[in-house]
Short mmCIF file of C-alpha atoms and ligand atoms in Angstrom, two decimals:
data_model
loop_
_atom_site.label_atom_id
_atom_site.label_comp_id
_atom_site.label_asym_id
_atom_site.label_seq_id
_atom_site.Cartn_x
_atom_site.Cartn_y
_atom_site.Cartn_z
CA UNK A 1 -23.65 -0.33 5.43
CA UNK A 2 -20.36 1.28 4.67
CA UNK A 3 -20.04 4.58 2.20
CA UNK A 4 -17.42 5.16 -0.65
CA UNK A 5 -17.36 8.70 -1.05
CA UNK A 6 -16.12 11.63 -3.15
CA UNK A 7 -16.50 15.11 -2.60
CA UNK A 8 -15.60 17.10 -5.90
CA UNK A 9 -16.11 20.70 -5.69
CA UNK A 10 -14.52 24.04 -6.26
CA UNK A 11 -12.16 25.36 -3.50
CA UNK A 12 -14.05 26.81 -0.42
CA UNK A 13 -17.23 24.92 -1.51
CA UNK A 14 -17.48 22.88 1.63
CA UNK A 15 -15.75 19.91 1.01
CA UNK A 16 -13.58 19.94 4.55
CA UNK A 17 -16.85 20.99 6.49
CA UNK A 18 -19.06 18.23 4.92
CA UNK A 19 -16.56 15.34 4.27
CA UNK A 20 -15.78 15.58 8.39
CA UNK A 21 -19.38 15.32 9.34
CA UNK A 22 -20.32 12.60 6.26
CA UNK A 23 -17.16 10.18 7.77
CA UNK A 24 -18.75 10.98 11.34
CA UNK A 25 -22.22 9.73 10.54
CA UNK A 26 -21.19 6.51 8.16
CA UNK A 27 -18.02 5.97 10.57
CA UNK A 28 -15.31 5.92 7.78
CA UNK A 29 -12.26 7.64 7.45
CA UNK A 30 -12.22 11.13 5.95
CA UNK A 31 -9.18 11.54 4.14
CA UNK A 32 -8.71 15.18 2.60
CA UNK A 33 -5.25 15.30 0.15
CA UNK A 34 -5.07 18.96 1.23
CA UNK A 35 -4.61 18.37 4.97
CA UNK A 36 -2.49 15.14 3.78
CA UNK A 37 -0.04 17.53 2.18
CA UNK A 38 -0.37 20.47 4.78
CA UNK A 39 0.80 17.85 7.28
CA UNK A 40 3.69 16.95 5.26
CA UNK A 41 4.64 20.75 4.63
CA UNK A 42 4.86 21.20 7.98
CA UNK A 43 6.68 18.28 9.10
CA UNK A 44 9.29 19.12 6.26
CA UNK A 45 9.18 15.48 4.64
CA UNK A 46 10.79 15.31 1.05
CA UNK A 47 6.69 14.94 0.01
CA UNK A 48 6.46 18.31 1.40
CA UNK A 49 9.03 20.13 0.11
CA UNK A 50 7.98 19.09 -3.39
CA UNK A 51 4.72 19.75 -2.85
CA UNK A 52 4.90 23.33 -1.36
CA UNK A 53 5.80 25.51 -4.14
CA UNK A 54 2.76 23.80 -6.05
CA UNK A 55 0.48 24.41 -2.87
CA UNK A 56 1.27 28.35 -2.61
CA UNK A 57 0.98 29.02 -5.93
CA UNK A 58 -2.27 27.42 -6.24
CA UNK A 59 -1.03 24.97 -8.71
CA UNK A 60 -1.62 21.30 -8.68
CA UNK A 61 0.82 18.82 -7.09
CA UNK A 62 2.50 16.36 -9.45
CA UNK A 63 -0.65 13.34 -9.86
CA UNK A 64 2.63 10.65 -8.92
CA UNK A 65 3.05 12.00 -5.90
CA UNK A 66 -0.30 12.25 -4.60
CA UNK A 67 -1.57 8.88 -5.59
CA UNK A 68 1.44 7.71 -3.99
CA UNK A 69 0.03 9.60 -1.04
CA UNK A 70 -3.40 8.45 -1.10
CA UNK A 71 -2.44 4.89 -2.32
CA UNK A 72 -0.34 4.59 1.18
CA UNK A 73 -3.81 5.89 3.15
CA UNK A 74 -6.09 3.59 1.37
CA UNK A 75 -4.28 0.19 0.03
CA UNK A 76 -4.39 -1.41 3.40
CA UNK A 77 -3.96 -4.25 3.27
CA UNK A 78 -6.49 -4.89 3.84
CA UNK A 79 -7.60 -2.01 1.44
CA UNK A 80 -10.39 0.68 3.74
CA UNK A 81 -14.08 -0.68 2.59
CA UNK A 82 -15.18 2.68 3.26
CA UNK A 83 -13.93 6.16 3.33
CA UNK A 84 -14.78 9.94 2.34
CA UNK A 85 -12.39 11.45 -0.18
CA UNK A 86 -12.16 14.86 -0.20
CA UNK A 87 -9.95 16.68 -2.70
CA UNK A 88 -8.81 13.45 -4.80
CA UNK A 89 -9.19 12.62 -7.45
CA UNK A 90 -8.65 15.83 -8.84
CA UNK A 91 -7.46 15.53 -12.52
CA UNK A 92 -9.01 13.07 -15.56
CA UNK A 93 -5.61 10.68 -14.88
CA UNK A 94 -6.19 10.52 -11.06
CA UNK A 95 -9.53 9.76 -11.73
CA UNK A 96 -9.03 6.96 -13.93
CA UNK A 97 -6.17 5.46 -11.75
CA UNK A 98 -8.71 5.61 -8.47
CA UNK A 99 -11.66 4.00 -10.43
CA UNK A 100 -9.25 1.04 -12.06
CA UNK A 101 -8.20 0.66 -8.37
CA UNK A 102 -11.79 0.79 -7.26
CA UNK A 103 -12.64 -1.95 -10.00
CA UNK A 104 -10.02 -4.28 -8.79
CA UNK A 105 -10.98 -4.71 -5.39
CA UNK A 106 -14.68 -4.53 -5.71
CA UNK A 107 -14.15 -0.74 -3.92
CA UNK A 108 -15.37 1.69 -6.74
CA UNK A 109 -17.28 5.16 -5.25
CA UNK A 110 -21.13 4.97 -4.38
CA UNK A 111 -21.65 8.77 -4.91
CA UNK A 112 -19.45 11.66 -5.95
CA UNK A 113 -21.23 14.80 -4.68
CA UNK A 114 -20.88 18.14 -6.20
CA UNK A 115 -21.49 20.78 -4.03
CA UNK A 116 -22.48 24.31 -5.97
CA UNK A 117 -21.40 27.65 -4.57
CA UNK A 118 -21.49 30.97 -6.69
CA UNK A 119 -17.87 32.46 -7.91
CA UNK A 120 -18.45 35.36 -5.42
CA UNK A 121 -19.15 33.19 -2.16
CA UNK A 122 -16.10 31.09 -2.51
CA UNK A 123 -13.96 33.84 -2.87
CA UNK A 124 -16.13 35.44 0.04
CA UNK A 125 -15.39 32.57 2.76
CA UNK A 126 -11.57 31.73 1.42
CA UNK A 127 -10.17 35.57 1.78
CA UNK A 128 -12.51 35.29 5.22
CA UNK A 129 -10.42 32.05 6.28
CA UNK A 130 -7.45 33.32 4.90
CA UNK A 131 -7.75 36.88 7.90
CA UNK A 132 -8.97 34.29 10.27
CA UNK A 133 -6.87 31.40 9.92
CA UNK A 134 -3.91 32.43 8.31
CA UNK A 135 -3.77 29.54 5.60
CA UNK A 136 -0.92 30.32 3.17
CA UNK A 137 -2.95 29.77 -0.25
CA UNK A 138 -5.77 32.06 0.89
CA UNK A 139 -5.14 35.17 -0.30
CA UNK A 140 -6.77 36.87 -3.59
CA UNK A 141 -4.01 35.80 -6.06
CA UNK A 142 -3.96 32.68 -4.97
CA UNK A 143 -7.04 32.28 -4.47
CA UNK A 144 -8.31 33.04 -8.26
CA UNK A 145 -5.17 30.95 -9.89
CA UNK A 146 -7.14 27.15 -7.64
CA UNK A 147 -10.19 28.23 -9.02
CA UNK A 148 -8.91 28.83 -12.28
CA UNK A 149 -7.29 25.08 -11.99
CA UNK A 150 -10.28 24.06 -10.60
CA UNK A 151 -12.59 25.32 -13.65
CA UNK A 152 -9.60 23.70 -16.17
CA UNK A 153 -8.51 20.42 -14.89
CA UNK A 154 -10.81 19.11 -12.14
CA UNK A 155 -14.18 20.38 -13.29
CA UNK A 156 -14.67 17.89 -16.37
CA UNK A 157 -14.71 15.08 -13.54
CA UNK A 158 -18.18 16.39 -13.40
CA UNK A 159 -19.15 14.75 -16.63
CA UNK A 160 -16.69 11.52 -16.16
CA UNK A 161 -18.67 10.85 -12.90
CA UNK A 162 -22.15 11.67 -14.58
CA UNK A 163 -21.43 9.24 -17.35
CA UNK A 164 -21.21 6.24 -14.59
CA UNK A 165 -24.06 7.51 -12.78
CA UNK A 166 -22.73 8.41 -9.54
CA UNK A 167 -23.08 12.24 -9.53
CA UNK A 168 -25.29 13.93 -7.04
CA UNK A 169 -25.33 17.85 -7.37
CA UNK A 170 -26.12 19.22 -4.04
CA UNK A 171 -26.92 22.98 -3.63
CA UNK A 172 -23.43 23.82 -1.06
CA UNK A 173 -24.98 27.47 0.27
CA UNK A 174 -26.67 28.46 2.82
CA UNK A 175 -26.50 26.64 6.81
CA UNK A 176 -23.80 23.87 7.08
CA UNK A 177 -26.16 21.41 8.86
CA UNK A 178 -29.09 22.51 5.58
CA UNK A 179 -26.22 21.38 3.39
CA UNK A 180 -25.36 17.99 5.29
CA UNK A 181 -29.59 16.87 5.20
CA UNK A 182 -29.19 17.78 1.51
CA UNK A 183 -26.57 15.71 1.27
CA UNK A 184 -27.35 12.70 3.06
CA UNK A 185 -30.90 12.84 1.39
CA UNK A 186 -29.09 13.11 -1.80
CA UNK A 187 -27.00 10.11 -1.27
CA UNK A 188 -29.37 7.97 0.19
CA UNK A 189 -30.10 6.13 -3.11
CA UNK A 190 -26.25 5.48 -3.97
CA UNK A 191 -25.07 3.89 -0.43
CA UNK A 192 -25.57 -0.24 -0.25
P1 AP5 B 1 -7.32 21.56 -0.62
O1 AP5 B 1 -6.91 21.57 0.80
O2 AP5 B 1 -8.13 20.42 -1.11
O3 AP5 B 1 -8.00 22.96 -0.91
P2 AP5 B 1 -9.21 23.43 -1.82
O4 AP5 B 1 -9.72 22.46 -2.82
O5 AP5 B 1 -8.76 24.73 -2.36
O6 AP5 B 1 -10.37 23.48 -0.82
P3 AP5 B 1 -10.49 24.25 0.56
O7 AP5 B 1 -9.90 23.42 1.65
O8 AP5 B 1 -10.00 25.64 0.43
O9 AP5 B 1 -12.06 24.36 0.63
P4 AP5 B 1 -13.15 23.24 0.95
O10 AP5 B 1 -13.98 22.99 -0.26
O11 AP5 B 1 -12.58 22.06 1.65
O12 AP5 B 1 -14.05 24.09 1.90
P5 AP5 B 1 -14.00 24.19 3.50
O13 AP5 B 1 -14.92 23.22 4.10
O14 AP5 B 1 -12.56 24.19 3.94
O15 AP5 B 1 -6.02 21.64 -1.55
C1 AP5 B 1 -5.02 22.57 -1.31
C2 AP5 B 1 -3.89 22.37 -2.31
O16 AP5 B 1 -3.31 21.06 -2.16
C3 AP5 B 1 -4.30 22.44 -3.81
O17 AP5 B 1 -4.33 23.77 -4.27
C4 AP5 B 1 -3.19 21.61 -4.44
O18 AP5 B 1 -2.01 22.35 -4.55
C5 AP5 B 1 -2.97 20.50 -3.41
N1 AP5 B 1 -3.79 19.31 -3.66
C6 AP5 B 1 -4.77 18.81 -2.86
N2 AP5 B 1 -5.32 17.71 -3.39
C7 AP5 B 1 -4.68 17.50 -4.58
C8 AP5 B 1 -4.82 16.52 -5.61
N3 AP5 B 1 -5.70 15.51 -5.53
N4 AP5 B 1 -4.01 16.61 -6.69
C9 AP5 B 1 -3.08 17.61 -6.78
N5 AP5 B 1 -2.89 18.58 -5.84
C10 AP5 B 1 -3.70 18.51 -4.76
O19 AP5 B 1 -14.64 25.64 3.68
C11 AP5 B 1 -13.95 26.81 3.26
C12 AP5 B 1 -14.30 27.95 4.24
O20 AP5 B 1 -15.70 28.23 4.11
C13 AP5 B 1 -14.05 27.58 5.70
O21 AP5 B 1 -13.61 28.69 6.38
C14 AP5 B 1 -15.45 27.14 6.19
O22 AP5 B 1 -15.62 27.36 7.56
C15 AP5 B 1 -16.37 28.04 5.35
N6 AP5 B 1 -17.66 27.42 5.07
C16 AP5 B 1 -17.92 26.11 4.82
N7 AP5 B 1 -19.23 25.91 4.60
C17 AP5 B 1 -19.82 27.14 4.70
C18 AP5 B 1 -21.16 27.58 4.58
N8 AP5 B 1 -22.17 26.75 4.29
N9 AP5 B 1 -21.40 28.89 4.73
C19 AP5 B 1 -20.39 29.77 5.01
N10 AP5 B 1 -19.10 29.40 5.16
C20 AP5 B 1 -18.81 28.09 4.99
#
């Protein structure tokens, strides 16, 4: 039994905190295009200095360059059978590039889970991150300019996913390990 996961959901929703722990309990990578381009940024690869200026601004980076990115993590070959995607696709032409890909090699998504948090809670955990942790794109301008890009380009996935039948909408507050029995009952149906 293998899993072919998304995670869509607004930043500071969860996605990190329940993509590790979903790839941990169906033993499949967890590949998140944030910490793919964090790691990048800080190694100072030509990936990274194109996609930093995007990254502190809140903007998205260019979709060539990260399905170049994610098509080097995932293409094999052999292409991964299973995996958790978290943060890709994030736009309408990422997602239709990932689900022709998925169609090819018999590797489309079981579930795409959307994990709902309230406007006032993400902001809530991402400014306390942001004093914790120091993460550049955490602060309050930043901070309302992803979820602005989040509410414009990457939530109508929503409905692109719902219309193939794959969407499971997963209440994402309250305890982390509440949210992961939510999810895994949630998926249950989808996984092979
Ligand atoms: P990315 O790294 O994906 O950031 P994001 O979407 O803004 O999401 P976050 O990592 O902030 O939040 P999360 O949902 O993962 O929540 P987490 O578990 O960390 O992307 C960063 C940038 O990279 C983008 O802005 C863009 O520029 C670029 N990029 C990435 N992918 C791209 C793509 N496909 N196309 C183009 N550009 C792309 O939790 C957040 C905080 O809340 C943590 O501190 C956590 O401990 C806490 N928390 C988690 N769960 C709970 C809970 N239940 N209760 C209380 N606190 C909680």
């Amino acid at each position: 039994m293998t899993l072919r996961a998304l995670l869509l959901a607004a930043p500071g929703a969860g996605k990190g905190t329940q993509g590790t722990r979903l790839a941990e309990h169906y033993h499949v990578p967890h590949l998140a295009t944030g910490d793919l381009l964090r790691k990048h940024v800080a190694d100072g690869t030509s990936i990274g200095q194109t996609a930093q200026g995007f990254m502190d601004r809140g903007d998205l980076v260019p979709d060539a360059l990260v399905l170049e990115l994610v098509g080097t993590a995932i293409a094999g070959p052999p292409p991964l059978e299973g995996f958790v995607l978290d943060g890709f696709p994030r736009t309408l032409e990422q997602a239709e590039s990932a689900f022709r890909w998925g169609q090819d090699r018999a590797r489309t998504f079981h579930a795409v889970v959307s994990l709902r948090v309230g406007t006032d809670e993400l902001v809530r955990r991402l400014l306390h991150r942001g004093a914790e942790a120091g993460r550049m794109d955490d602060n309050e301008v930043t901070i309302r300019a992803r979820l602005d890009v989040y509410e414009r380009l990457t939530e109508p996935l929503l409905a692109f996913y719902r219309d193939r039948g794959i969407l499971v909408a997963v209440d994402g507050t309250g305890a982390v390990d509440e949210i992961f029995d939510r999810i895994l009952t949630a998926i249950a149906p989808h996984v092979d």
